[in-house]
């Protein structure tokens, strides 16, 4: 027994000093750009390691994200696996990007928009590129607006403090006290040709005598009233 142990001792020491591959194991799997690999502590022949793309990158379609320890103690070839996630250009019609403009848009990048003069924005003014390659919230769009509604004499409309008048917006007219509104009380922004916007009709008019006019007349002296004497009292 002593002879046997004495003979095996150097052999065991020699085996422990051999490279991992010579003992039926592969070395650490190769690194891949923009990817992490799931740790594997048993890198024996036949073992498989799976790679995962890092945040902001996605697996290239049709490419297997795994590598296998072969019988010659090397790993099967690992091609490029991950590509950068990109969102499409956030261009909008009748508007422009005012903040965050880039040649390419990766995950997490944000942009802000502004519509051209004469247009109003529908949707969110700010959006962000997400990991699925889409913009969230969705890109806004810019729609035409009507010109300011016409003003009327001795009256006013509800859009006096409004800057933009988009499609479908309604304004209502009213007259000064004592005057009557002739015509439609309301007009709204619409389109006759499906392209250009216009008001649904002409503005109404105010007719009659206003309360201020009536008060002014009541203070005037009637022609039949006696004229005051200009002679000094004697």
Short mmCIF file of C-alpha atoms in Angstrom, two decimals:
data_model
loop_
_atom_site.label_atom_id
_atom_site.label_comp_id
_atom_site.label_asym_id
_atom_site.label_seq_id
_atom_site.Cartn_x
_atom_site.Cartn_y
_atom_site.Cartn_z
CA UNK A 1 0.00 0.00 0.00
CA UNK A 2 2.82 2.37 0.85
CA UNK A 3 4.40 1.63 -2.50
CA UNK A 4 1.11 2.36 -4.27
CA UNK A 5 0.58 5.66 -2.48
CA UNK A 6 4.15 6.65 -3.11
CA UNK A 7 3.64 6.02 -6.81
CA UNK A 8 0.28 7.90 -7.05
CA UNK A 9 1.40 10.99 -5.15
CA UNK A 10 3.51 12.50 -7.95
CA UNK A 11 0.78 11.58 -10.47
CA UNK A 12 -1.91 13.47 -8.53
CA UNK A 13 0.35 16.48 -8.20
CA UNK A 14 0.99 16.38 -11.94
CA UNK A 15 -2.75 16.27 -12.70
CA UNK A 16 -3.43 19.23 -10.44
CA UNK A 17 -0.83 21.27 -12.31
CA UNK A 18 -2.35 20.55 -15.73
CA UNK A 19 -4.39 23.26 -17.55
CA UNK A 20 -8.17 23.14 -17.12
CA UNK A 21 -8.67 21.97 -20.71
CA UNK A 22 -6.56 18.88 -20.22
CA UNK A 23 -8.90 17.81 -17.40
CA UNK A 24 -12.04 17.93 -19.60
CA UNK A 25 -12.95 21.55 -18.94
CA UNK A 26 -13.03 24.66 -21.11
CA UNK A 27 -11.51 27.95 -20.01
CA UNK A 28 -13.76 30.94 -19.32
CA UNK A 29 -16.12 31.63 -22.25
CA UNK A 30 -15.13 34.50 -24.56
CA UNK A 31 -16.33 38.05 -23.92
CA UNK A 32 -18.82 39.53 -26.39
CA UNK A 33 -19.30 43.25 -27.05
CA UNK A 34 -22.34 44.79 -25.33
CA UNK A 35 -23.32 41.46 -23.73
CA UNK A 36 -23.06 39.70 -20.38
CA UNK A 37 -22.93 35.94 -19.90
CA UNK A 38 -24.69 33.88 -17.30
CA UNK A 39 -22.05 32.51 -14.92
CA UNK A 40 -21.33 28.81 -15.29
CA UNK A 41 -19.23 27.05 -12.68
CA UNK A 42 -19.20 23.69 -14.47
CA UNK A 43 -17.38 24.37 -17.74
CA UNK A 44 -17.17 20.73 -18.72
CA UNK A 45 -17.34 19.47 -22.28
CA UNK A 46 -20.92 19.92 -23.49
CA UNK A 47 -21.68 22.85 -21.15
CA UNK A 48 -23.59 25.76 -22.69
CA UNK A 49 -23.28 29.42 -21.73
CA UNK A 50 -25.99 31.96 -22.66
CA UNK A 51 -25.33 35.65 -23.38
CA UNK A 52 -27.69 38.55 -22.67
CA UNK A 53 -27.55 41.95 -24.37
CA UNK A 54 -27.03 44.91 -22.07
CA UNK A 55 -29.53 47.72 -21.61
CA UNK A 56 -29.85 49.77 -24.77
CA UNK A 57 -28.91 46.84 -27.03
CA UNK A 58 -30.91 44.04 -28.61
CA UNK A 59 -30.11 40.58 -29.95
CA UNK A 60 -29.40 40.54 -33.69
CA UNK A 61 -32.25 38.58 -35.34
CA UNK A 62 -31.34 35.02 -36.33
CA UNK A 63 -28.22 34.82 -34.14
CA UNK A 64 -27.97 32.24 -31.33
CA UNK A 65 -26.89 33.80 -28.00
CA UNK A 66 -25.15 30.62 -26.77
CA UNK A 67 -21.74 28.98 -26.95
CA UNK A 68 -20.83 25.36 -26.13
CA UNK A 69 -17.72 23.75 -24.67
CA UNK A 70 -16.45 21.39 -27.39
CA UNK A 71 -14.58 18.10 -27.09
CA UNK A 72 -11.32 19.83 -27.95
CA UNK A 73 -11.86 22.02 -24.87
CA UNK A 74 -12.61 25.19 -26.84
CA UNK A 75 -15.82 27.17 -27.18
CA UNK A 76 -17.94 27.15 -30.30
CA UNK A 77 -17.65 30.32 -32.36
CA UNK A 78 -19.53 33.33 -30.99
CA UNK A 79 -20.46 35.92 -33.64
CA UNK A 80 -21.50 39.49 -32.94
CA UNK A 81 -24.69 39.18 -30.90
CA UNK A 82 -25.99 42.61 -29.91
CA UNK A 83 -26.85 45.74 -31.80
CA UNK A 84 -27.75 49.16 -30.45
CA UNK A 85 -31.47 49.85 -30.08
CA UNK A 86 -32.37 52.90 -32.16
CA UNK A 87 -35.59 54.82 -32.48
CA UNK A 88 -36.58 56.26 -35.86
CA UNK A 89 -36.06 59.93 -36.60
CA UNK A 90 -38.67 61.94 -34.63
CA UNK A 91 -39.49 64.29 -37.51
CA UNK A 92 -43.00 65.77 -37.51
CA UNK A 93 -44.85 67.55 -40.32
CA UNK A 94 -45.34 71.30 -39.87
CA UNK A 95 -43.12 71.25 -36.78
CA UNK A 96 -39.54 70.70 -35.63
CA UNK A 97 -37.35 69.30 -32.84
CA UNK A 98 -36.27 72.11 -30.52
CA UNK A 99 -34.27 70.10 -27.96
CA UNK A 100 -32.28 66.84 -28.03
CA UNK A 101 -31.75 66.58 -31.80
CA UNK A 102 -29.21 63.85 -32.76
CA UNK A 103 -28.03 61.91 -35.80
CA UNK A 104 -29.03 58.67 -34.04
CA UNK A 105 -31.43 58.16 -31.15
CA UNK A 106 -30.62 55.52 -28.54
CA UNK A 107 -32.54 54.28 -25.51
CA UNK A 108 -33.29 56.99 -22.96
CA UNK A 109 -32.76 59.97 -25.25
CA UNK A 110 -35.46 62.65 -25.09
CA UNK A 111 -36.59 65.27 -27.59
CA UNK A 112 -38.97 68.24 -27.48
CA UNK A 113 -41.07 69.68 -30.29
CA UNK A 114 -42.57 72.94 -31.46
CA UNK A 115 -45.12 73.54 -34.22
CA UNK A 116 -44.62 76.08 -36.98
CA UNK A 117 -46.42 79.42 -36.88
CA UNK A 118 -50.10 78.99 -37.65
CA UNK A 119 -50.26 75.43 -36.27
CA UNK A 120 -51.20 73.95 -32.92
CA UNK A 121 -49.83 70.77 -31.29
CA UNK A 122 -51.88 67.69 -30.49
CA UNK A 123 -50.15 65.23 -28.16
CA UNK A 124 -47.15 65.48 -25.86
CA UNK A 125 -44.49 68.15 -26.41
CA UNK A 126 -41.78 65.80 -25.04
CA UNK A 127 -41.07 62.12 -25.81
CA UNK A 128 -38.40 59.49 -25.03
CA UNK A 129 -36.81 56.58 -26.92
CA UNK A 130 -37.61 53.24 -25.23
CA UNK A 131 -35.83 49.88 -25.26
CA UNK A 132 -38.30 48.44 -27.78
CA UNK A 133 -37.25 51.06 -30.35
CA UNK A 134 -40.39 53.21 -30.10
CA UNK A 135 -41.11 56.74 -28.89
CA UNK A 136 -43.26 57.07 -25.78
CA UNK A 137 -45.50 59.03 -25.60
CA UNK A 138 -46.14 58.81 -29.37
CA UNK A 139 -44.92 61.68 -31.54
CA UNK A 140 -47.30 64.65 -31.59
CA UNK A 141 -48.69 66.21 -34.75
CA UNK A 142 -49.23 69.81 -35.75
CA UNK A 143 -52.61 70.91 -37.09
CA UNK A 144 -53.61 74.13 -38.79
CA UNK A 145 -55.55 76.76 -36.89
CA UNK A 146 -58.11 79.36 -37.89
CA UNK A 147 -57.26 83.03 -38.02
CA UNK A 148 -58.54 85.00 -35.01
CA UNK A 149 -62.34 85.41 -35.20
CA UNK A 150 -63.56 88.82 -36.40
CA UNK A 151 -64.31 91.54 -33.88
CA UNK A 152 -67.71 93.27 -33.85
CA UNK A 153 -68.74 96.82 -32.99
CA UNK A 154 -70.38 97.23 -29.58
CA UNK A 155 -69.80 93.55 -28.80
CA UNK A 156 -67.21 90.90 -27.99
CA UNK A 157 -66.49 87.17 -28.33
CA UNK A 158 -65.24 84.51 -25.90
CA UNK A 159 -61.89 84.04 -27.68
CA UNK A 160 -60.44 87.45 -26.87
CA UNK A 161 -57.71 85.99 -24.63
CA UNK A 162 -57.05 82.93 -26.83
CA UNK A 163 -53.96 82.76 -29.07
CA UNK A 164 -54.69 79.68 -31.23
CA UNK A 165 -57.99 78.48 -32.67
CA UNK A 166 -57.76 74.79 -33.70
CA UNK A 167 -60.28 72.83 -35.74
CA UNK A 168 -63.64 72.51 -33.96
CA UNK A 169 -63.12 75.40 -31.55
CA UNK A 170 -66.21 77.52 -30.93
CA UNK A 171 -66.49 81.19 -29.99
CA UNK A 172 -69.63 82.95 -28.78
CA UNK A 173 -70.57 86.59 -29.33
CA UNK A 174 -72.45 88.98 -27.08
CA UNK A 175 -73.53 92.61 -27.38
CA UNK A 176 -73.37 95.57 -25.04
CA UNK A 177 -76.39 96.08 -22.78
CA UNK A 178 -79.48 97.19 -24.66
CA UNK A 179 -78.29 95.95 -28.08
CA UNK A 180 -79.62 92.95 -29.96
CA UNK A 181 -77.40 90.30 -31.56
CA UNK A 182 -78.30 89.83 -35.22
CA UNK A 183 -76.99 86.56 -36.69
CA UNK A 184 -75.59 83.36 -35.20
CA UNK A 185 -74.46 83.68 -31.61
CA UNK A 186 -71.65 81.12 -32.18
CA UNK A 187 -69.23 80.34 -34.99
CA UNK A 188 -66.66 77.52 -35.01
CA UNK A 189 -63.42 76.69 -36.78
CA UNK A 190 -64.09 74.25 -39.63
CA UNK A 191 -62.90 73.29 -43.12
CA UNK A 192 -64.72 73.52 -46.43
CA UNK A 193 -62.13 71.67 -48.54
CA UNK A 194 -60.60 69.30 -45.98
CA UNK A 195 -57.31 71.20 -46.05
CA UNK A 196 -57.74 74.84 -45.14
CA UNK A 197 -59.51 76.05 -42.01
CA UNK A 198 -62.07 78.81 -41.87
CA UNK A 199 -64.90 80.03 -39.64
CA UNK A 200 -68.31 78.45 -40.11
CA UNK A 201 -69.99 81.75 -40.93
CA UNK A 202 -69.81 85.52 -40.68
CA UNK A 203 -69.76 87.20 -37.31
CA UNK A 204 -73.08 88.58 -36.03
CA UNK A 205 -73.74 92.31 -35.58
CA UNK A 206 -75.11 94.34 -32.70
CA UNK A 207 -78.04 96.66 -33.43
CA UNK A 208 -80.30 98.93 -31.42
CA UNK A 209 -79.55 101.55 -28.81
CA UNK A 210 -77.21 100.62 -26.02
CA UNK A 211 -77.91 101.56 -22.42
CA UNK A 212 -75.03 104.05 -22.51
CA UNK A 213 -76.49 105.69 -25.61
CA UNK A 214 -79.89 105.92 -23.94
CA UNK A 215 -78.37 107.45 -20.81
CA UNK A 216 -76.54 109.97 -22.96
CA UNK A 217 -79.75 111.02 -24.65
CA UNK A 218 -81.60 111.38 -21.35
CA UNK A 219 -79.08 113.97 -20.20
CA UNK A 220 -79.52 116.08 -23.32
CA UNK A 221 -81.96 119.01 -23.12
CA UNK A 222 -85.15 118.53 -25.03
CA UNK A 223 -85.83 121.18 -27.72
CA UNK A 224 -89.18 121.93 -26.01
CA UNK A 225 -87.55 122.66 -22.67
CA UNK A 226 -87.47 126.37 -21.73
CA UNK A 227 -84.13 128.03 -22.30
CA UNK A 228 -82.61 129.36 -19.09
CA UNK A 229 -82.44 133.15 -18.75
CA UNK A 230 -79.03 134.63 -19.22
CA UNK A 231 -80.04 138.03 -17.81
CA UNK A 232 -78.61 138.92 -14.42
CA UNK A 233 -81.04 139.25 -11.59
CA UNK A 234 -81.89 142.87 -10.84
#
